[in-house]
């Protein structure tokens, strides 16, 4: 509604992006609604923080599924779409994938073995996907925001200045710049 109120076009898709079929429907929804696909921003995530000795298999699996498969599945379907477009066009398309990693995946954070492993996997996924998809004209980058969000508010005592400077409103422009 906010996008439409500002004169833009938007469509919602409530599919589970960590499901193969849901990710395919997501990409199909974009193409059917807008006639093409130019950018995929992979930003889904959840936390199930727990010290390693207390972490359950379900907590591990849930985080890995949402972050890793939820990055892979939409990217795979988008990449197949762009590969087909490049073949039809006879040359590269102009497309982008932007993934979201985290300082927890780069430097580690106590109580986040599942989250850190997933985010490190996304960083590696991004490097490899960029190498694979460049031939089709797809640029793949990642952002690693350190943001104050509902997911991070309990990780430490944030000051009001932290909350402002780490606001998600500063992350969206970085993703937009990469597009």
mmCIF file of C-alpha atoms in Angstrom:
data_model
loop_
_atom_site.group_PDB
_atom_site.id
_atom_site.type_symbol
_atom_site.label_atom_id
_atom_site.label_comp_id
_atom_site.label_asym_id
_atom_site.label_seq_id
_atom_site.Cartn_x
_atom_site.Cartn_y
_atom_site.Cartn_z
ATOM 1 C CA UNK A 1 0.000 0.000 0.000
ATOM 2 C CA UNK A 2 2.835 2.391 0.833
ATOM 3 C CA UNK A 3 4.481 1.791 -2.544
ATOM 4 C CA UNK A 4 1.210 2.291 -4.385
ATOM 5 C CA UNK A 5 0.488 5.447 -2.375
ATOM 6 C CA UNK A 6 3.766 6.865 -3.683
ATOM 7 C CA UNK A 7 2.784 6.064 -7.273
ATOM 8 C CA UNK A 8 4.669 2.803 -7.629
ATOM 9 C CA UNK A 9 3.562 -0.683 -8.528
ATOM 10 C CA UNK A 10 3.672 -3.544 -6.065
ATOM 11 C CA UNK A 11 2.415 -7.061 -5.658
ATOM 12 C CA UNK A 12 2.613 -9.248 -2.567
ATOM 13 C CA UNK A 13 3.667 -12.866 -2.603
ATOM 14 C CA UNK A 14 3.279 -14.903 0.567
ATOM 15 C CA UNK A 15 4.958 -18.094 -0.567
ATOM 16 C CA UNK A 16 7.627 -19.834 1.499
ATOM 17 C CA UNK A 17 10.856 -18.928 -0.273
ATOM 18 C CA UNK A 18 12.621 -21.855 1.330
ATOM 19 C CA UNK A 19 10.334 -24.195 -0.594
ATOM 20 C CA UNK A 20 11.306 -25.046 -4.170
ATOM 21 C CA UNK A 21 7.761 -24.519 -5.446
ATOM 22 C CA UNK A 22 7.238 -21.355 -3.363
ATOM 23 C CA UNK A 23 10.424 -19.816 -4.736
ATOM 24 C CA UNK A 24 9.339 -20.652 -8.289
ATOM 25 C CA UNK A 25 5.935 -19.029 -7.670
ATOM 26 C CA UNK A 26 7.702 -15.932 -6.303
ATOM 27 C CA UNK A 27 9.727 -15.505 -9.484
ATOM 28 C CA UNK A 28 6.704 -16.316 -11.663
ATOM 29 C CA UNK A 29 4.613 -13.732 -9.779
ATOM 30 C CA UNK A 30 7.180 -11.031 -10.504
ATOM 31 C CA UNK A 31 7.445 -11.903 -14.191
ATOM 32 C CA UNK A 32 3.677 -12.251 -14.650
ATOM 33 C CA UNK A 33 2.921 -9.022 -12.759
ATOM 34 C CA UNK A 34 5.611 -6.809 -14.268
ATOM 35 C CA UNK A 35 6.446 -8.529 -17.550
ATOM 36 C CA UNK A 36 10.085 -9.129 -16.657
ATOM 37 C CA UNK A 37 12.514 -9.596 -13.773
ATOM 38 C CA UNK A 38 15.557 -7.406 -13.266
ATOM 39 C CA UNK A 39 16.486 -7.691 -9.589
ATOM 40 C CA UNK A 40 16.218 -10.281 -6.839
ATOM 41 C CA UNK A 41 16.996 -9.189 -3.287
ATOM 42 C CA UNK A 42 17.395 -12.132 -0.937
ATOM 43 C CA UNK A 43 16.768 -10.777 2.548
ATOM 44 C CA UNK A 44 14.731 -13.400 4.394
ATOM 45 C CA UNK A 45 15.984 -14.453 7.777
ATOM 46 C CA UNK A 46 15.144 -15.742 11.217
ATOM 47 C CA UNK A 47 17.001 -16.138 14.497
ATOM 48 C CA UNK A 48 16.987 -19.154 16.765
ATOM 49 C CA UNK A 49 19.854 -18.088 19.020
ATOM 50 C CA UNK A 50 21.127 -20.661 21.447
ATOM 51 C CA UNK A 51 24.518 -21.765 22.695
ATOM 52 C CA UNK A 52 25.799 -24.724 20.682
ATOM 53 C CA UNK A 53 25.472 -27.185 23.573
ATOM 54 C CA UNK A 54 21.804 -26.238 23.976
ATOM 55 C CA UNK A 55 20.792 -25.854 20.327
ATOM 56 C CA UNK A 56 18.225 -28.295 19.035
ATOM 57 C CA UNK A 57 18.214 -29.903 15.625
ATOM 58 C CA UNK A 58 14.994 -28.028 14.807
ATOM 59 C CA UNK A 59 16.621 -24.668 15.678
ATOM 60 C CA UNK A 60 19.577 -25.496 13.458
ATOM 61 C CA UNK A 61 17.423 -26.742 10.573
ATOM 62 C CA UNK A 62 14.995 -23.800 10.663
ATOM 63 C CA UNK A 63 17.748 -21.191 10.372
ATOM 64 C CA UNK A 64 19.664 -23.071 7.693
ATOM 65 C CA UNK A 65 16.469 -23.626 5.691
ATOM 66 C CA UNK A 66 15.296 -20.018 5.733
ATOM 67 C CA UNK A 67 18.703 -18.449 5.135
ATOM 68 C CA UNK A 68 20.471 -20.871 2.816
ATOM 69 C CA UNK A 69 17.665 -22.569 0.928
ATOM 70 C CA UNK A 70 15.705 -19.307 1.031
ATOM 71 C CA UNK A 71 18.617 -17.655 -0.781
ATOM 72 C CA UNK A 72 19.355 -20.555 -3.120
ATOM 73 C CA UNK A 73 15.847 -21.416 -4.339
ATOM 74 C CA UNK A 74 14.717 -17.954 -5.545
ATOM 75 C CA UNK A 75 18.183 -17.255 -6.978
ATOM 76 C CA UNK A 76 18.179 -20.536 -8.854
ATOM 77 C CA UNK A 77 14.780 -19.865 -10.429
ATOM 78 C CA UNK A 78 15.714 -16.267 -11.262
ATOM 79 C CA UNK A 79 19.031 -17.424 -12.752
ATOM 80 C CA UNK A 80 17.257 -19.962 -14.968
ATOM 81 C CA UNK A 81 14.886 -17.207 -16.135
ATOM 82 C CA UNK A 82 17.804 -14.877 -16.963
ATOM 83 C CA UNK A 83 19.779 -17.643 -18.686
ATOM 84 C CA UNK A 84 16.774 -18.305 -20.925
ATOM 85 C CA UNK A 85 16.405 -14.570 -21.596
ATOM 86 C CA UNK A 86 20.092 -14.312 -22.530
ATOM 87 C CA UNK A 87 19.676 -17.189 -24.987
ATOM 88 C CA UNK A 88 16.634 -15.538 -26.592
ATOM 89 C CA UNK A 89 18.381 -12.160 -26.699
ATOM 90 C CA UNK A 90 21.619 -13.658 -28.000
ATOM 91 C CA UNK A 91 23.618 -11.876 -25.339
ATOM 92 C CA UNK A 92 23.754 -10.846 -21.724
ATOM 93 C CA UNK A 93 20.811 -9.475 -19.784
ATOM 94 C CA UNK A 94 21.152 -6.667 -17.245
ATOM 95 C CA UNK A 95 20.101 -8.252 -13.953
ATOM 96 C CA UNK A 96 21.081 -8.281 -10.298
ATOM 97 C CA UNK A 97 20.951 -10.583 -7.313
ATOM 98 C CA UNK A 98 21.647 -9.011 -3.941
ATOM 99 C CA UNK A 99 22.060 -11.332 -0.988
ATOM 100 C CA UNK A 100 22.203 -10.456 2.686
ATOM 101 C CA UNK A 101 24.940 -11.811 4.895
ATOM 102 C CA UNK A 102 25.906 -10.677 8.387
ATOM 103 C CA UNK A 103 28.857 -9.797 10.558
ATOM 104 C CA UNK A 104 27.890 -12.946 12.494
ATOM 105 C CA UNK A 105 28.769 -14.955 9.411
ATOM 106 C CA UNK A 106 32.006 -13.088 8.851
ATOM 107 C CA UNK A 107 33.308 -12.651 12.407
ATOM 108 C CA UNK A 108 31.048 -14.907 14.461
ATOM 109 C CA UNK A 109 28.778 -14.109 17.374
ATOM 110 C CA UNK A 110 28.305 -16.161 20.529
ATOM 111 C CA UNK A 111 25.040 -18.078 20.535
ATOM 112 C CA UNK A 112 24.656 -17.972 16.769
ATOM 113 C CA UNK A 113 26.382 -21.043 15.348
ATOM 114 C CA UNK A 114 23.375 -21.738 13.133
ATOM 115 C CA UNK A 115 22.898 -18.129 12.016
ATOM 116 C CA UNK A 116 26.620 -17.488 11.525
ATOM 117 C CA UNK A 117 27.074 -20.684 9.530
ATOM 118 C CA UNK A 118 24.114 -19.773 7.321
ATOM 119 C CA UNK A 119 25.349 -16.221 6.750
ATOM 120 C CA UNK A 120 28.884 -17.419 5.996
ATOM 121 C CA UNK A 121 27.335 -19.840 3.511
ATOM 122 C CA UNK A 122 25.465 -16.966 1.873
ATOM 123 C CA UNK A 123 28.708 -14.992 1.532
ATOM 124 C CA UNK A 124 30.320 -17.944 -0.249
ATOM 125 C CA UNK A 125 27.179 -18.563 -2.307
ATOM 126 C CA UNK A 126 27.349 -14.943 -3.489
ATOM 127 C CA UNK A 127 30.964 -15.178 -4.664
ATOM 128 C CA UNK A 128 30.335 -18.389 -6.584
ATOM 129 C CA UNK A 129 26.984 -17.259 -8.047
ATOM 130 C CA UNK A 130 28.663 -14.063 -9.282
ATOM 131 C CA UNK A 131 31.279 -16.122 -11.110
ATOM 132 C CA UNK A 132 28.697 -18.456 -12.613
ATOM 133 C CA UNK A 133 26.090 -15.894 -13.641
ATOM 134 C CA UNK A 134 28.344 -13.141 -14.977
ATOM 135 C CA UNK A 135 28.325 -14.770 -18.404
ATOM 136 C CA UNK A 136 24.577 -14.103 -18.603
ATOM 137 C CA UNK A 137 24.889 -10.464 -17.542
ATOM 138 C CA UNK A 138 23.805 -11.059 -13.946
ATOM 139 C CA UNK A 139 25.736 -9.180 -11.269
ATOM 140 C CA UNK A 140 25.626 -10.784 -7.818
ATOM 141 C CA UNK A 141 26.577 -8.807 -4.699
ATOM 142 C CA UNK A 142 25.969 -9.084 -0.992
ATOM 143 C CA UNK A 143 25.366 -6.602 1.780
ATOM 144 C CA UNK A 144 26.310 -7.218 5.400
ATOM 145 C CA UNK A 145 24.300 -4.717 7.396
ATOM 146 C CA UNK A 146 24.683 -4.168 11.088
ATOM 147 C CA UNK A 147 21.187 -3.011 11.813
ATOM 148 C CA UNK A 148 18.913 -2.469 14.755
ATOM 149 C CA UNK A 149 15.806 -4.496 13.953
ATOM 150 C CA UNK A 150 13.279 -6.613 15.809
ATOM 151 C CA UNK A 151 15.651 -9.542 15.241
ATOM 152 C CA UNK A 152 18.625 -7.762 16.834
ATOM 153 C CA UNK A 153 17.103 -5.631 19.567
ATOM 154 C CA UNK A 154 17.767 -8.222 22.279
ATOM 155 C CA UNK A 155 21.387 -8.875 21.311
ATOM 156 C CA UNK A 156 22.755 -5.907 23.275
ATOM 157 C CA UNK A 157 21.761 -2.640 24.933
ATOM 158 C CA UNK A 158 21.364 -0.235 22.049
ATOM 159 C CA UNK A 159 21.584 3.504 22.653
ATOM 160 C CA UNK A 160 19.198 5.842 20.887
ATOM 161 C CA UNK A 161 22.083 6.872 18.626
ATOM 162 C CA UNK A 162 22.694 3.200 17.749
ATOM 163 C CA UNK A 163 19.032 2.767 16.922
ATOM 164 C CA UNK A 164 19.141 5.747 14.560
ATOM 165 C CA UNK A 165 22.455 5.013 12.835
ATOM 166 C CA UNK A 166 21.659 1.292 12.535
ATOM 167 C CA UNK A 167 18.110 1.836 11.341
ATOM 168 C CA UNK A 168 16.921 -0.367 8.466
ATOM 169 C CA UNK A 169 16.135 2.852 6.593
ATOM 170 C CA UNK A 170 19.880 3.103 5.876
ATOM 171 C CA UNK A 171 20.097 -0.447 4.521
ATOM 172 C CA UNK A 172 17.549 -0.126 1.708
ATOM 173 C CA UNK A 173 19.551 2.643 -0.036
ATOM 174 C CA UNK A 174 22.634 0.400 -0.072
ATOM 175 C CA UNK A 175 20.661 -2.392 -1.742
ATOM 176 C CA UNK A 176 19.190 0.148 -4.176
ATOM 177 C CA UNK A 177 22.656 1.491 -4.982
ATOM 178 C CA UNK A 178 23.786 -2.018 -5.929
ATOM 179 C CA UNK A 179 20.912 -2.322 -8.373
#
